[in-house]
CSV table of C-alpha atoms and ligand atoms in Angstrom, one decimal:
chain,number,residue,atom,x,y,z
A,932,UNK,CA,0.0,0.0,0.0
A,933,UNK,CA,2.4,2.7,-1.2
A,934,UNK,CA,1.4,5.0,-4.0
A,935,UNK,CA,-1.3,7.4,-3.1
A,936,UNK,CA,-4.3,6.9,-5.5
A,937,UNK,CA,-6.8,8.2,-2.9
A,938,UNK,CA,-8.9,11.3,-3.3
A,939,UNK,CA,-9.2,12.6,0.2
A,940,UNK,CA,-10.8,15.7,1.7
A,941,UNK,CA,-7.8,16.3,4.0
A,942,UNK,CA,-4.1,15.9,3.3
A,943,UNK,CA,-3.4,15.2,6.9
A,944,UNK,CA,-5.4,14.1,10.0
A,945,UNK,CA,-3.7,14.8,13.3
A,946,UNK,CA,-4.8,12.4,16.0
A,947,UNK,CA,-3.9,13.9,19.3
A,948,UNK,CA,-3.9,17.6,19.9
A,949,UNK,CA,-1.6,17.9,22.9
A,950,UNK,CA,1.3,20.3,22.9
A,951,UNK,CA,3.1,18.6,20.1
A,952,UNK,CA,0.1,17.5,18.0
A,953,UNK,CA,-1.3,21.1,18.1
A,954,UNK,CA,2.0,22.5,16.9
A,955,UNK,CA,2.1,20.0,14.0
A,956,UNK,CA,-1.4,20.8,13.0
A,957,UNK,CA,-0.9,24.5,13.1
A,958,UNK,CA,2.3,24.3,11.1
A,959,UNK,CA,0.8,22.1,8.3
A,960,UNK,CA,-2.3,24.3,8.0
A,961,UNK,CA,-0.1,27.4,7.9
A,962,UNK,CA,1.8,25.9,5.0
A,963,UNK,CA,-1.5,25.6,3.0
A,964,UNK,CA,-2.3,21.9,3.6
A,965,UNK,CA,-5.9,20.7,4.3
A,966,UNK,CA,-5.5,19.6,7.9
A,967,UNK,CA,-8.1,17.9,10.1
A,968,UNK,CA,-7.6,17.2,13.8
A,969,UNK,CA,-9.2,14.7,16.3
A,970,UNK,CA,-8.6,14.7,20.0
A,971,UNK,CA,-10.1,12.6,22.8
A,972,UNK,CA,-11.1,15.9,24.5
A,973,UNK,CA,-12.7,17.7,21.6
A,974,UNK,CA,-12.1,21.2,22.9
A,975,UNK,CA,-8.4,20.9,22.1
A,976,UNK,CA,-9.1,20.1,18.5
A,977,UNK,CA,-11.7,22.8,18.3
A,978,UNK,CA,-9.2,25.3,19.6
A,979,UNK,CA,-7.2,24.7,16.4
A,980,UNK,CA,-10.0,25.9,14.1
A,981,UNK,CA,-8.7,29.5,14.3
A,982,UNK,CA,-5.5,28.3,12.6
A,983,UNK,CA,-7.4,26.8,9.7
A,984,UNK,CA,-7.5,23.3,11.0
A,985,UNK,CA,-10.8,21.4,10.8
A,986,UNK,CA,-11.8,19.7,14.1
A,987,UNK,CA,-13.6,16.4,13.6
A,988,UNK,CA,-15.4,14.4,16.2
A,989,UNK,CA,-16.0,11.0,14.5
A,990,UNK,CA,-12.6,9.3,14.3
A,991,UNK,CA,-13.9,6.7,11.7
A,992,UNK,CA,-15.1,9.4,9.4
A,993,UNK,CA,-12.0,11.5,10.1
A,994,UNK,CA,-9.7,8.7,9.0
A,995,UNK,CA,-11.9,7.9,6.0
A,996,UNK,CA,-11.6,11.5,4.7
A,997,UNK,CA,-7.8,11.8,5.2
A,998,UNK,CA,-4.8,10.8,3.1
A,999,UNK,CA,-2.1,10.8,5.8
A,1000,UNK,CA,-3.0,10.0,9.5
A,1001,UNK,CA,-0.5,11.3,12.0
A,1002,UNK,CA,-0.8,9.7,15.5
A,1003,UNK,CA,0.7,11.9,18.2
A,1004,UNK,CA,-0.6,11.0,21.7
A,1005,UNK,CA,1.3,10.5,24.9
A,1006,UNK,CA,1.8,6.7,24.5
A,1007,UNK,CA,1.1,3.9,22.1
A,1008,UNK,CA,-1.8,2.7,24.4
A,1009,UNK,CA,-3.4,6.0,23.7
A,1010,UNK,CA,-2.9,5.6,20.0
A,1011,UNK,CA,-4.7,2.3,20.1
A,1012,UNK,CA,-7.4,3.9,22.3
A,1013,UNK,CA,-7.9,6.6,19.6
A,1014,UNK,CA,-7.7,4.6,16.4
A,1015,UNK,CA,-7.8,0.9,17.4
A,1016,UNK,CA,-11.5,0.5,16.4
A,1017,UNK,CA,-11.3,2.4,13.2
A,1018,UNK,CA,-12.8,0.4,10.3
A,1019,UNK,CA,-12.4,2.9,7.4
A,1020,UNK,CA,-8.8,2.1,6.5
A,1021,UNK,CA,-8.5,2.3,2.7
A,1022,UNK,CA,-5.0,3.1,1.5
A,1023,UNK,CA,-4.2,5.9,4.0
A,1024,UNK,CA,-0.6,6.2,5.2
A,1025,UNK,CA,-0.1,6.1,9.0
A,1026,UNK,CA,2.7,8.1,10.6
A,1027,UNK,CA,3.3,7.5,14.2
A,1028,UNK,CA,5.1,10.3,16.0
A,1029,UNK,CA,4.2,9.1,19.5
A,1030,UNK,CA,7.3,8.2,21.4
A,1031,UNK,CA,7.7,4.5,22.2
A,1032,UNK,CA,9.9,1.5,22.5
A,1033,UNK,CA,11.2,-0.4,19.4
A,1034,UNK,CA,9.0,-3.4,20.2
A,1035,UNK,CA,6.0,-1.2,20.3
A,1036,UNK,CA,6.9,0.3,16.9
A,1037,UNK,CA,7.2,-3.2,15.4
A,1038,UNK,CA,3.9,-4.3,16.9
A,1039,UNK,CA,2.2,-1.2,15.6
A,1040,UNK,CA,3.4,-1.8,12.1
A,1041,UNK,CA,2.1,-5.4,12.4
A,1042,UNK,CA,-1.3,-4.1,13.7
A,1043,UNK,CA,-1.6,-1.7,10.8
A,1044,UNK,CA,-0.6,-4.3,8.2
A,1045,UNK,CA,-3.8,-6.2,8.8
A,1046,UNK,CA,-5.6,-3.2,7.3
A,1047,UNK,CA,-3.1,-3.0,4.4
A,1048,UNK,CA,-1.7,0.2,5.9
A,1049,UNK,CA,2.0,1.2,5.8
A,1050,UNK,CA,3.4,2.9,8.9
A,1051,UNK,CA,6.2,5.4,9.1
A,1052,UNK,CA,7.6,5.4,12.6
A,1053,UNK,CA,8.8,8.8,13.7
A,1054,UNK,CA,10.6,10.3,16.7
A,1055,UNK,CA,10.9,13.9,17.6
A,1056,UNK,CA,13.9,15.5,19.3
A,1057,UNK,CA,12.6,19.1,19.5
A,1058,UNK,CA,10.1,21.1,21.5
A,1059,UNK,CA,6.8,22.1,20.0
A,1060,UNK,CA,8.0,25.7,19.6
A,1061,UNK,CA,10.7,24.6,17.2
A,1062,UNK,CA,8.3,22.9,14.8
A,1063,UNK,CA,8.6,24.5,11.4
A,1064,UNK,CA,12.0,26.0,12.2
A,1065,UNK,CA,15.5,25.0,11.3
A,1066,UNK,CA,15.9,23.9,15.0
A,1067,UNK,CA,13.5,21.0,14.6
A,1068,UNK,CA,14.7,17.4,14.3
A,1069,UNK,CA,12.4,14.6,13.1
A,1070,UNK,CA,13.6,11.0,12.4
A,1071,UNK,CA,11.6,8.5,10.4
A,1072,UNK,CA,11.9,4.8,9.6
A,1073,UNK,CA,9.8,2.4,7.8
A,1074,UNK,CA,9.3,1.3,4.1
A,1075,UNK,CA,11.1,3.6,1.6
A,1076,UNK,CA,7.8,3.8,-0.4
A,1077,UNK,CA,6.0,5.2,2.6
A,1078,UNK,CA,8.7,7.8,3.1
A,1079,UNK,CA,8.5,8.8,-0.5
A,1080,UNK,CA,4.8,9.3,-0.2
A,1081,UNK,CA,4.9,11.4,2.9
A,1082,UNK,CA,8.2,13.3,2.4
A,1083,UNK,CA,6.9,16.5,0.9
A,1084,UNK,CA,4.4,16.8,3.8
A,1085,UNK,CA,6.7,15.8,6.7
A,1086,UNK,CA,9.6,18.0,5.7
A,1087,UNK,CA,7.2,21.0,6.2
A,1088,UNK,CA,7.6,20.3,9.9
A,1089,UNK,CA,11.3,21.0,9.9
A,1090,UNK,CA,14.5,19.1,9.2
A,1091,UNK,CA,13.5,15.5,8.7
A,1092,UNK,CA,15.8,12.5,8.6
A,1093,UNK,CA,14.7,9.3,6.9
A,1094,UNK,CA,16.7,6.3,8.2
A,1095,UNK,CA,16.6,3.3,6.0
A,1096,UNK,CA,16.6,-0.1,7.6
A,1097,UNK,CA,14.5,-1.6,10.4
A,1098,UNK,CA,11.0,-0.2,11.1
A,1099,UNK,CA,11.9,0.6,14.6
A,1100,UNK,CA,15.3,2.3,14.1
A,1101,UNK,CA,13.9,5.8,14.9
A,1102,UNK,CA,12.5,4.5,18.2
A,1103,UNK,CA,15.9,2.9,18.9
A,1104,UNK,CA,17.6,6.3,18.4
A,1105,UNK,CA,15.0,8.0,20.6
A,1106,UNK,CA,15.4,5.6,23.4
A,1107,UNK,CA,19.2,5.5,23.2
A,1108,UNK,CA,19.6,9.3,23.0
A,1109,UNK,CA,17.1,9.9,25.8
A,1110,UNK,CA,19.6,8.1,27.9
A,1111,UNK,CA,22.1,10.8,26.8
A,1112,UNK,CA,20.0,13.9,26.9
A,1113,UNK,CA,18.1,13.5,30.1
A,1114,UNK,CA,21.0,12.6,32.4
A,1115,UNK,CA,23.1,15.4,30.7
A,1116,UNK,CA,20.5,18.0,31.3
A,1117,UNK,CA,19.8,16.7,34.8
A,1118,UNK,CA,23.5,16.8,35.6
A,1119,UNK,CA,23.7,20.4,34.4
A,1120,UNK,CA,20.8,21.2,36.8
A,1121,UNK,CA,22.8,19.6,39.6
A,1122,UNK,CA,26.0,21.5,38.6
A,1123,UNK,CA,24.2,24.8,38.3
A,1124,UNK,CA,22.5,24.3,41.7
A,1125,UNK,CA,25.9,23.9,43.3
A,1126,UNK,CA,27.4,26.9,41.5
A,1127,UNK,CA,24.5,29.2,42.3
A,1128,UNK,CA,24.8,28.2,45.9
A,1129,UNK,CA,28.5,29.1,45.7
A,1130,UNK,CA,27.4,32.4,44.1
A,1131,UNK,CA,29.5,31.9,41.0
A,1132,UNK,CA,28.4,34.6,38.5
A,1133,UNK,CA,25.9,33.3,35.9
A,1134,UNK,CA,27.9,34.8,33.1
A,1135,UNK,CA,31.1,32.8,34.1
A,1136,UNK,CA,29.0,29.7,34.7
A,1137,UNK,CA,27.5,29.8,31.2
A,1138,UNK,CA,30.7,30.8,29.5
A,1139,UNK,CA,32.7,27.8,30.9
A,1140,UNK,CA,29.7,25.4,30.5
A,1141,UNK,CA,29.3,26.5,26.8
A,1142,UNK,CA,33.0,25.7,26.2
A,1143,UNK,CA,32.4,22.2,27.7
A,1144,UNK,CA,29.2,21.6,25.7
A,1145,UNK,CA,31.2,22.3,22.5
A,1146,UNK,CA,34.0,20.1,23.7
A,1147,UNK,CA,31.5,17.4,24.4
A,1148,UNK,CA,30.2,17.7,20.8
A,1149,UNK,CA,33.7,17.3,19.4
A,1150,UNK,CA,34.2,14.2,21.6
A,1151,UNK,CA,31.2,12.2,20.5
A,1152,UNK,CA,32.8,10.7,17.3
A,1153,UNK,CA,35.8,9.7,19.4
A,1154,UNK,CA,33.5,7.8,21.8
A,1155,UNK,CA,31.8,6.0,19.0
A,1156,UNK,CA,35.1,5.1,17.3
A,1157,UNK,CA,36.5,3.7,20.6
A,1158,UNK,CA,33.4,1.5,21.0
A,1159,UNK,CA,33.5,0.5,17.4
A,1160,UNK,CA,37.2,-0.5,17.3
A,1161,UNK,CA,37.5,-1.7,20.9
A,1162,UNK,CA,40.5,0.6,21.3
A,1163,UNK,CA,39.8,1.9,24.8
A,1164,UNK,CA,43.3,3.2,25.6
A,1165,UNK,CA,43.9,6.9,26.2
A,1166,UNK,CA,47.0,9.1,26.0
A,1167,UNK,CA,45.1,12.2,27.3
A,1168,UNK,CA,43.2,11.3,30.5
A,1169,UNK,CA,42.6,8.1,32.3
A,1170,UNK,CA,39.4,6.7,33.7
A,1171,UNK,CA,41.1,6.9,37.1
A,1172,UNK,CA,41.6,10.7,36.7
A,1173,UNK,CA,37.9,11.2,35.9
A,1174,UNK,CA,36.9,9.0,38.8
A,1175,UNK,CA,39.0,11.2,41.2
A,1176,UNK,CA,37.4,14.3,39.7
A,1177,UNK,CA,34.0,12.9,40.5
A,1178,UNK,CA,35.1,12.2,44.1
A,1179,UNK,CA,36.3,15.8,44.4
A,1180,UNK,CA,33.0,17.2,43.1
A,1181,UNK,CA,31.0,15.0,45.3
A,1182,UNK,CA,32.9,16.2,48.4
A,1183,UNK,CA,32.4,19.8,47.3
A,1184,UNK,CA,28.7,19.2,46.8
A,1185,UNK,CA,28.4,17.5,50.2
A,1186,UNK,CA,30.0,20.5,51.9
A,1187,UNK,CA,27.1,22.5,50.4
A,1188,UNK,CA,24.6,20.0,51.7
A,1189,UNK,CA,23.8,18.7,48.3
A,1190,UNK,CA,23.4,14.9,47.8
A,1191,UNK,CA,25.0,14.8,44.3
A,1192,UNK,CA,22.6,12.1,43.3
A,1193,UNK,CA,23.1,12.4,39.6
A,1194,UNK,CA,26.9,12.6,39.8
A,1195,UNK,CA,26.9,9.7,42.3
A,1196,UNK,CA,25.4,7.4,39.7
A,1197,UNK,CA,28.4,8.2,37.4
A,1198,UNK,CA,30.8,7.7,40.3
A,1199,UNK,CA,29.2,4.2,40.8
A,1200,UNK,CA,29.8,3.3,37.1
A,1201,UNK,CA,33.4,4.5,37.3
A,1202,UNK,CA,34.0,2.6,40.5
A,1203,UNK,CA,32.7,-0.6,38.8
A,1204,UNK,CA,35.2,0.0,36.0
A,1205,UNK,CA,38.0,0.6,38.5
A,1206,UNK,CA,37.1,-2.6,40.3
A,1207,UNK,CA,37.6,-4.4,37.0
A,1208,UNK,CA,41.1,-2.9,36.7
A,1209,UNK,CA,40.1,-0.5,33.9
A,1210,UNK,CA,41.4,2.6,35.6
A,1211,UNK,CA,44.4,3.2,33.3
A,1212,UNK,CA,42.2,3.1,30.2
A,1213,UNK,CA,40.1,5.9,28.8
A,1214,UNK,CA,36.8,7.0,30.3
A,1215,UNK,CA,35.1,5.0,27.5
A,1216,UNK,CA,36.4,1.8,29.0
A,1217,UNK,CA,33.4,1.8,31.3
A,1218,UNK,CA,31.4,0.3,28.3
A,1219,UNK,CA,32.9,-3.0,29.5
A,1220,UNK,CA,30.9,-3.0,32.7
A,1221,UNK,CA,27.7,-1.6,31.3
B,1749,LIG,N1,6.2,18.1,24.1
B,1749,LIG,C1,7.4,17.8,23.7
B,1749,LIG,O1,8.4,18.6,23.9
B,1749,LIG,C2,7.8,16.6,23.0
B,1749,LIG,C3,9.0,16.4,22.4
B,1749,LIG,C4,9.3,15.3,21.7
B,1749,LIG,C5,8.4,14.3,21.6
B,1749,LIG,N2,7.2,14.4,22.2
B,1749,LIG,C6,6.3,13.2,22.2
B,1749,LIG,O2,5.1,13.6,21.6
B,1749,LIG,C7,4.0,12.9,22.2
B,1749,LIG,C8,2.9,13.8,22.6
B,1749,LIG,O3,3.5,14.7,23.6
B,1749,LIG,P1,2.8,16.0,24.0
B,1749,LIG,O4,3.8,16.9,24.7
B,1749,LIG,O5,2.0,16.6,22.9
B,1749,LIG,O6,1.8,15.4,25.2
B,1749,LIG,P2,0.5,16.1,25.8
B,1749,LIG,O7,0.5,17.5,25.6
B,1749,LIG,O8,0.4,15.5,27.2
B,1749,LIG,O9,-0.7,15.4,24.9
B,1749,LIG,C9,-1.1,14.1,25.1
B,1749,LIG,C10,-2.1,13.7,24.0
B,1749,LIG,O10,-2.4,12.4,24.2
B,1749,LIG,C11,-3.9,12.3,24.3
B,1749,LIG,N3,-4.3,11.2,25.1
B,1749,LIG,C12,-3.9,10.9,26.4
B,1749,LIG,N4,-4.6,9.8,26.8
B,1749,LIG,C13,-5.4,9.4,25.8
B,1749,LIG,C14,-6.3,8.3,25.6
B,1749,LIG,N5,-6.5,7.4,26.6
B,1749,LIG,N6,-6.9,8.2,24.4
B,1749,LIG,C15,-6.7,9.0,23.4
B,1749,LIG,N7,-5.8,10.1,23.5
B,1749,LIG,C16,-5.2,10.2,24.7
B,1749,LIG,C17,-4.3,13.6,24.9
B,1749,LIG,O11,-5.7,13.8,24.7
B,1749,LIG,P3,-6.5,14.7,25.8
B,1749,LIG,O12,-6.2,16.1,25.4
B,1749,LIG,O13,-7.9,14.3,25.6
B,1749,LIG,O14,-5.9,14.4,27.2
B,1749,LIG,C18,-3.4,14.5,24.1
B,1749,LIG,O15,-3.9,14.8,22.8
B,1749,LIG,C19,4.6,12.0,23.3
B,1749,LIG,O16,4.8,10.7,22.9
B,1749,LIG,C20,5.9,12.7,23.6
B,1749,LIG,O17,6.9,11.9,24.1
B,1749,LIG,C21,6.9,15.5,22.9
């Protein structure tokens, strides 16, 4: 079910008008597409009518009248709650932008296949306010024919990256990179809490942290290469040196009455690596005990 031979009233139906779904609907309507919206709580779909989006109440009729159906609720369970009983599938393309696990992505594609419907699995790395700007980052995976069909619509939402391969690869990327972004942001909150208690000027804090953020970006390929090649040696800084730095920061935090919970988790990982005799290798050697 690839090429679009349907004649639909709406180019896109947005199912789920929360923060993100509303931003997607507004952007697509603003770009001149015929956009419909359905939401469990109908007021949120109706609120979009002032942006040229048509709110629809009957999900079966809404799907029937649309070419591309974009599901964007909080969880996959909510997607099934919204469209699980729809019987009007007839060549639509289904794009799931609800965050989920890879196994949920595969199961969803299997569920849709029984109606002859292709699924593009998408993941979003940006906030709603960045939709339609160069700061957005959308990732899609699924059949190439499905991407070709939806590409001209989806790229209106912002920079969009189609990843060939497994159906669930965009979910994999999302889950893996959440494990990077969320601890990274949380640890910055922890660091800033300490530094503000110490009354370090905000300008200095942000200047030095900005340098480190750029340095972190330059380091990412080095990490991947070390993991790829298994070459975990370092001629710059040993894991032991990093572990000692963590101990120093934890002591400074404790002196300020902070528990250092986020940093402590990193200290635990480094201690596990030290216990395995990896202290003289690079920081990346902790992959061995993960
Ligand atoms: N917001 C972000 O910055 C961001 C960034 C990247 C990815 N995402 C992803 O985008 C998705 C949506 O996030 P959001 O921020 O838009 O969430 P949200 O504002 O909380 O909206 C949740 C949506 O799910 C619907 N929903 C909840 N329970 C439902 C049910 N049982 N049946 C049908 N619909 C149900 C809600 O409908 P009601 O209005 O009726 O409750 C609402 O439309 C999530 O998977 C999130 O991980 C969000």
